[in-house]
Amino acid sequence: MCGIVGYVGSKNAQDFLISGLKRLEYRGYDSAGIVTLAEDGTATLLRAKGKISNLEEKLAKNKRNDKIGIGHTRWATHGEPSEKNAHPHQAGEIYLVHNGIIENYKELKQQLKEHEFKSETDSEVLAALINSFYKDGKHPLINAVVQALKLAKGTYGIAVVSKLSPDEIVVARSGSPLVIGVGHGETMIASDASALLGHTKQAIYLNDGEVAMIKKDSVEIKTLNAEPVSAKVEEIETNLSAIQKGGYDHFLLKEIMEQPESLNETLRGRVNTEDGTVRLGGPGLTENQLRQIKHLIIVGCGTAYHAGLLASYYIEKITPEITIEPVIASEYRYRQSYIPEDSVALIVSQSGETADTLACLREIKKQGVTTIGIVNAIGSTIAREVDGGTYVHVGPEISVASTKAFTSQVIAMVMFGMTIAQAKGVRTSVLRPYVDEIAKLPEVIRETLESVHEKVKDVAGKYASYEHGIYLGRDTAYPTAMEGALKLKEISYVDANAYAFGELKHGPLALIDDRFFEFALLPKGELYDKAISNVQEVLARGGHVIAVTNEKKFDLPVDDVINLTAESEIFAPILMNLVSQLFAYYMTVAKGYDVDQPRNLAKSVTVE
Ligand code: F6R
């Protein structure tokens, strides 16, 4: 999604803004722009469609040594990707960058007759509205911003500068993140703390409904109702190395390969193999509260939803007297669902900023239900608004496609289920295998990634010309198949869908022909033989099957077999998902697409 950066200090603002925007590239964008102000207020506005490198070409001819400025990467919502729709937008003496959506922009635009609109964006309407209250500097900039925001409906993270006060940036947020980086004699802003790394470790996370006036050595925050807010300075936990490729060709491959370490971070201090228990401090529920839980709602979007769905299969196997309802946030927020007593909601999100997931969280909280976050991004909005939570601690995920977060989200949720089971008195003999397998999972993941890597690469190369894929699984392998299909479609643009094996006969079997391949996930276990019968049905109709299995005796005449040799009885689907991740990666490389920034997508979806 859109990204914001800003700088006021004594260094070259253009340099900071460009490097900051590059850090935010991973969020997905289609145009970019910056504006800087000289001491006398002269503004240099540069905008370009497409990659930041296009903006840099313009910059090369317009180098300035200005010490203040704001920048933006845009992900189009209102108006096509183009230079005129790129931010910053100008109105009178002010310039604005905006993340989010102003819902009543049409109404507001009607009232702003004096401004000549140059773009089709809702953001320019907000710039014009601020300018209408600013009256060419007759009121302080912050007051004009506050007056305008009181009329704006929707979501925003904004930064505004004025030619008439070229030593201050005004920022505000409602539903779209903004972080203020506090340095020595310099202050920075960004929509994502990763843009601040290498400049400062000290950050102030703005809350919804707050506005701040930022100068090089001061930050003054107040609410839209003019109540002063005392700034809480927090440490940014991420390191620079975590947002670099570290020798890999793509962030996606790096993130797939670092899952042994990232899962270890999720497990740290939470698994006790000696007494066979798990312990999660973050949710903050007492034994009694855990015992009472009868209904678990799991909310997420995309990969986070798949993680919730997969976790629900596991949790219901180990936790008695519980119903689990995994839901897609964008649907759930508009449903009239009845939430029974003794419910707890797990809110799953890598970024902690997904608009639909956040909306569900707020809705669910209104109904008095306890909310627990399963979040990666520290200090994100969801992490701050839930009643309690478990950070998955996988470090920054830069590639748009989520990989390492999925694995850790599933395990974190299974561990939450286990804490409920422990409180409900489930016997250690039932939980012990889970504890043991979770504890050894990082190593098993390492072995799997090493042992299957070359084989998956070969198989992906073989199928690189295919445009259609069907992912199949039963039980825990079904949500895993859904996640595999999502990964493939989002980065390689192959039309991939997932079905439960048992559903084949009810429609999808009609698809089987030479244009399709079938990616069959076949973990050993109770339903293995049934899944094998389904594969036979596909083979009998001339399907092209890639079988992924940990059953050594597998001997069907499929086109390709990817064998898992590293053992995890319970979490074999997680290992199969590593295969799906690598398969999607190598298919995309073979097709020559942009692995880390697939078209039309954004990393953090902060609009509905
Ligand atoms: C897929 C993917 C998306 C996200 C979804 C939710 O690879 O990355 O489907 O999983 O947008 O994002 P978070 O987890 O940040 O709420």
Coordinates of C-alpha atoms in Angstrom, one line a residue, residues 41 72 85 102 175 222 224 230 261 337 341 466 492 497 511 523 590:
G41 CA 10.1 28.3 1.0
H72 CA 5.1 9.1 -1.0
N85 CA -2.3 11.5 -9.5
I102 CA -11.3 10.0 2.1
G175 CA -6.6 4.2 10.6
K222 CA -2.4 16.7 20.5
L224 CA -8.1 16.6 17.2
S230 CA 2.6 13.2 26.0
E261 CA 15.3 -19.3 12.6
S337 CA -23.0 -13.2 13.4
E341 CA -20.9 -16.4 25.6
Y466 CA 1.4 -24.1 -17.4
S492 CA 3.4 -16.4 -10.9
N497 CA -7.3 -23.0 -7.0
L511 CA -11.4 -29.4 -15.3
P523 CA 0.5 -36.7 4.3
A590 CA 11.1 -19.4 -14.5

